[in-house]
C-alpha cells in the first residue's frame, strides 16, 4: 500500500470546479458503454478532459430538473471510471447495488455543504460505508477490515476533539486507490476521453 492523502494534494488546485461537488465511481471489468448501459443512460456525447464535464453536468440539472443526471465515463485499465460533477448517483443503493453485481464497486462523493460518503461493494454486498468527515462511524459487512489502511492513507481515527479532518477528501481518493489499484493523476483526468450521457435518477430521490 503506497498511496496516501499527500498523493492527491493536487486535487483542489488542478480541479477546483470538480472538487466543489463531485461523485466518482469505479467499477471493475466494465467498459464505459457497459457502465452507462447498466445505469440506463442515454449516450449523447464524448469530451476530452474532466474539466469539460462540468458545464454539461450543470446544464443537465437545469434541463431535466433533477430527474436525470449527467455522467462521464472513461476506461482506466480494467476499470470504468464514472465522474458526476455535482452528482450523486454513485451514492444511491438503487444504483450502486445492481451496478456492482458480479464485480467490485468503489465510489466516493462530496457536495458543496461538505457532506461526503465512501462506499465499497462486492457483488451487490456493501462491505464498507462511512462519511470521510466522520471516519470513526462506519457500517457495512466489514466495517473494521480497513481500519489500519484508513489510518495509513490519512484518515484521523482518533476520537479527540482536535482530530484533523483537513485531508479527508484526499484520503478518500487514496483509499479508493488501495481498493482498486487505480491511481488517478492530473494527466490522466485531463487527457482521458469520456463517454457521456444522462441517466435516470430513481424516483425515491
Tab-separated table of C-alpha atoms in Angstrom:
chain	number	residue	atom	x	y	z
A	1	UNK	CA	0.000	0.000	0.000
A	2	UNK	CA	1.659	3.217	-1.142
A	3	UNK	CA	-0.958	5.895	-1.825
A	4	UNK	CA	-1.691	8.482	0.859
A	5	UNK	CA	-3.640	11.710	1.007
A	6	UNK	CA	-0.488	13.624	0.069
A	7	UNK	CA	-0.509	11.914	-3.337
A	8	UNK	CA	-3.773	13.721	-4.055
A	9	UNK	CA	-2.800	17.154	-2.749
A	10	UNK	CA	-3.200	18.478	-6.318
A	11	UNK	CA	-6.957	17.932	-6.437
A	12	UNK	CA	-8.166	21.360	-5.333
A	13	UNK	CA	-5.532	23.314	-7.247
A	14	UNK	CA	-5.954	21.449	-10.513
A	15	UNK	CA	-9.685	20.634	-10.399
A	16	UNK	CA	-11.261	23.297	-8.184
A	17	UNK	CA	-14.601	23.227	-10.001
A	18	UNK	CA	-14.973	19.472	-9.781
A	19	UNK	CA	-13.910	19.312	-6.141
A	20	UNK	CA	-16.659	21.706	-5.073
A	21	UNK	CA	-19.158	18.882	-5.599
A	22	UNK	CA	-18.432	15.513	-7.169
A	23	UNK	CA	-19.160	11.800	-7.210
A	24	UNK	CA	-16.592	9.334	-8.557
A	25	UNK	CA	-17.473	5.685	-9.128
A	26	UNK	CA	-15.072	2.921	-10.158
A	27	UNK	CA	-16.445	-0.418	-11.392
A	28	UNK	CA	-14.176	-3.328	-12.257
A	29	UNK	CA	-14.459	-5.230	-15.509
A	30	UNK	CA	-16.926	-2.935	-17.269
A	31	UNK	CA	-16.346	-0.793	-20.328
A	32	UNK	CA	-17.677	2.782	-20.300
A	33	UNK	CA	-20.508	1.719	-22.609
A	34	UNK	CA	-21.418	-1.183	-20.311
A	35	UNK	CA	-21.453	1.043	-17.244
A	36	UNK	CA	-23.725	3.549	-18.938
A	37	UNK	CA	-25.975	0.720	-20.101
A	38	UNK	CA	-26.283	-0.558	-16.520
A	39	UNK	CA	-27.304	2.942	-15.463
A	40	UNK	CA	-29.937	3.066	-18.190
A	41	UNK	CA	-28.196	6.142	-19.551
A	42	UNK	CA	-28.736	7.817	-22.910
A	43	UNK	CA	-25.364	8.448	-24.527
A	44	UNK	CA	-25.124	11.847	-26.156
A	45	UNK	CA	-21.507	12.996	-26.484
A	46	UNK	CA	-17.788	12.423	-25.980
A	47	UNK	CA	-15.487	15.001	-24.428
A	48	UNK	CA	-11.797	15.124	-23.600
A	49	UNK	CA	-10.668	16.248	-20.155
A	50	UNK	CA	-12.520	16.193	-16.845
A	51	UNK	CA	-12.930	19.981	-16.870
A	52	UNK	CA	-15.193	19.618	-19.910
A	53	UNK	CA	-17.676	17.601	-17.850
A	54	UNK	CA	-18.688	20.481	-15.595
A	55	UNK	CA	-20.818	22.589	-17.918
A	56	UNK	CA	-22.929	19.761	-19.371
A	57	UNK	CA	-23.420	18.324	-15.876
A	58	UNK	CA	-24.857	21.559	-14.524
A	59	UNK	CA	-26.868	22.075	-17.711
A	60	UNK	CA	-28.416	18.625	-17.223
A	61	UNK	CA	-29.703	19.562	-13.773
A	62	UNK	CA	-31.412	22.596	-15.281
A	63	UNK	CA	-32.715	20.776	-18.353
A	64	UNK	CA	-34.093	17.740	-16.501
A	65	UNK	CA	-34.987	19.324	-13.163
A	66	UNK	CA	-33.122	16.610	-11.271
A	67	UNK	CA	-34.919	13.706	-12.972
A	68	UNK	CA	-31.831	12.745	-14.967
A	69	UNK	CA	-28.166	13.108	-14.065
A	70	UNK	CA	-25.135	13.622	-16.271
A	71	UNK	CA	-22.319	11.061	-16.166
A	72	UNK	CA	-18.984	10.959	-17.964
A	73	UNK	CA	-17.201	7.587	-18.107
A	74	UNK	CA	-13.710	6.586	-19.185
A	75	UNK	CA	-11.681	3.379	-19.079
A	76	UNK	CA	-8.732	3.148	-16.687
A	77	UNK	CA	-7.105	-0.233	-17.093
A	78	UNK	CA	-9.678	-2.897	-16.231
A	79	UNK	CA	-11.932	-0.362	-14.528
A	80	UNK	CA	-14.581	2.069	-15.703
A	81	UNK	CA	-14.393	5.466	-14.003
A	82	UNK	CA	-17.623	7.457	-13.847
A	83	UNK	CA	-17.448	11.130	-12.930
A	84	UNK	CA	-20.506	13.126	-11.891
A	85	UNK	CA	-19.851	16.818	-11.295
A	86	UNK	CA	-22.446	17.929	-8.734
A	87	UNK	CA	-23.941	14.421	-8.907
A	88	UNK	CA	-24.795	11.636	-6.515
A	89	UNK	CA	-25.938	8.543	-8.432
A	90	UNK	CA	-22.902	6.729	-7.039
A	91	UNK	CA	-24.291	7.089	-3.514
A	92	UNK	CA	-27.732	5.577	-4.108
A	93	UNK	CA	-28.457	1.981	-3.097
A	94	UNK	CA	-30.861	1.629	-6.019
A	95	UNK	CA	-27.969	2.428	-8.362
A	96	UNK	CA	-24.792	1.004	-6.845
A	97	UNK	CA	-26.128	-2.345	-5.632
A	98	UNK	CA	-27.152	-3.545	-9.123
A	99	UNK	CA	-24.158	-1.765	-10.679
A	100	UNK	CA	-21.830	-3.848	-8.501
A	101	UNK	CA	-23.396	-7.236	-9.323
A	102	UNK	CA	-20.694	-9.696	-10.281
A	103	UNK	CA	-17.913	-7.218	-9.690
A	104	UNK	CA	-16.403	-4.638	-7.326
A	105	UNK	CA	-17.508	-1.034	-6.991
A	106	UNK	CA	-15.908	1.820	-5.087
A	107	UNK	CA	-17.435	5.278	-5.004
A	108	UNK	CA	-16.941	8.486	-3.094
A	109	UNK	CA	-18.823	11.759	-3.020
A	110	UNK	CA	-18.731	15.269	-1.613
A	111	UNK	CA	-21.221	18.112	-2.055
A	112	UNK	CA	-20.998	21.874	-1.617
A	113	UNK	CA	-22.012	21.543	2.038
A	114	UNK	CA	-19.088	19.161	2.734
A	115	UNK	CA	-21.466	16.210	3.147
A	116	UNK	CA	-19.454	13.213	1.985
A	117	UNK	CA	-19.706	9.428	1.587
A	118	UNK	CA	-17.453	6.495	0.717
A	119	UNK	CA	-18.765	3.101	-0.472
A	120	UNK	CA	-17.145	-0.249	-1.210
A	121	UNK	CA	-19.356	-3.033	-2.595
A	122	UNK	CA	-18.531	-6.529	-3.819
A	123	UNK	CA	-21.166	-8.321	-5.906
A	124	UNK	CA	-24.077	-6.350	-4.515
A	125	UNK	CA	-22.889	-6.547	-0.895
A	126	UNK	CA	-21.972	-3.370	0.956
A	127	UNK	CA	-18.606	-4.077	2.553
A	128	UNK	CA	-17.887	-0.603	3.891
A	129	UNK	CA	-19.602	2.753	4.106
A	130	UNK	CA	-18.602	5.841	6.034
A	131	UNK	CA	-18.515	9.603	5.809
A	132	UNK	CA	-14.901	10.735	5.303
A	133	UNK	CA	-15.596	13.675	7.597
A	134	UNK	CA	-16.588	11.177	10.318
A	135	UNK	CA	-14.361	8.150	9.614
A	136	UNK	CA	-14.826	6.575	13.046
A	137	UNK	CA	-18.502	5.869	12.259
A	138	UNK	CA	-18.608	3.014	9.765
A	139	UNK	CA	-21.094	0.383	8.641
A	140	UNK	CA	-21.283	-2.497	6.169
A	141	UNK	CA	-20.402	-6.178	6.340
A	142	UNK	CA	-16.726	-5.420	7.060
A	143	UNK	CA	-16.658	-2.012	8.757
A	144	UNK	CA	-13.331	-2.517	10.519
A	145	UNK	CA	-11.383	-4.513	7.941
A	146	UNK	CA	-9.622	-1.459	6.520
A	147	UNK	CA	-9.027	0.462	9.760
A	148	UNK	CA	-5.239	0.272	9.559
A	149	UNK	CA	-5.277	1.159	5.873
A	150	UNK	CA	-7.541	4.117	6.584
A	151	UNK	CA	-5.013	5.398	9.105
A	152	UNK	CA	-2.156	4.914	6.665
A	153	UNK	CA	-3.838	6.817	3.833
A	154	UNK	CA	-4.508	9.806	6.082
A	155	UNK	CA	-7.768	9.466	7.995
A	156	UNK	CA	-7.631	10.617	11.620
A	157	UNK	CA	-9.461	7.871	13.511
A	158	UNK	CA	-8.970	9.376	16.952
A	159	UNK	CA	-11.973	10.418	18.980
A	160	UNK	CA	-10.273	13.637	20.096
A	161	UNK	CA	-11.985	16.989	19.764
A	162	UNK	CA	-8.943	18.258	17.875
A	163	UNK	CA	-8.949	15.431	15.289
A	164	UNK	CA	-7.625	16.587	11.911
A	165	UNK	CA	-10.057	16.237	9.012
A	166	UNK	CA	-8.280	18.640	6.668
A	167	UNK	CA	-7.313	15.924	4.151
A	168	UNK	CA	-10.370	13.684	4.388
A	169	UNK	CA	-11.257	14.135	0.700
A	170	UNK	CA	-7.715	13.405	-0.452
A	171	UNK	CA	-7.667	10.375	1.867
A	172	UNK	CA	-10.856	9.099	0.211
A	173	UNK	CA	-9.097	9.165	-3.166
A	174	UNK	CA	-6.139	7.292	-1.672
A	175	UNK	CA	-8.386	4.662	-0.084
A	176	UNK	CA	-10.172	4.176	-3.406
A	177	UNK	CA	-6.764	3.595	-4.998
A	178	UNK	CA	-5.962	0.981	-2.362
A	179	UNK	CA	-9.178	-0.915	-3.164
A	180	UNK	CA	-8.972	-0.644	-6.948
A	181	UNK	CA	-5.313	-0.253	-7.838
A	182	UNK	CA	-6.330	2.766	-9.942
A	183	UNK	CA	-4.158	5.814	-9.370
A	184	UNK	CA	-5.762	8.992	-10.633
A	185	UNK	CA	-3.394	11.709	-11.796
A	186	UNK	CA	-3.964	15.186	-13.228
A	187	UNK	CA	-2.595	13.986	-16.552
A	188	UNK	CA	-4.983	11.025	-16.673
A	189	UNK	CA	-8.039	13.108	-15.845
A	190	UNK	CA	-7.076	15.848	-18.295
A	191	UNK	CA	-6.224	13.592	-21.240
A	192	UNK	CA	-8.975	10.977	-20.940
A	193	UNK	CA	-11.881	10.813	-23.335
A	194	UNK	CA	-15.212	10.458	-21.536
A	195	UNK	CA	-18.305	8.813	-22.977
A	196	UNK	CA	-21.141	10.965	-21.686
A	197	UNK	CA	-24.831	10.506	-21.131
A	198	UNK	CA	-27.732	11.193	-18.810
A	199	UNK	CA	-29.138	8.540	-16.506
A	200	UNK	CA	-32.469	8.470	-14.714
A	201	UNK	CA	-32.428	9.373	-11.038
A	202	UNK	CA	-34.513	6.861	-9.022
A	203	UNK	CA	-37.892	8.372	-8.229
A	204	UNK	CA	-37.444	7.861	-4.500
A	205	UNK	CA	-34.847	10.617	-4.722
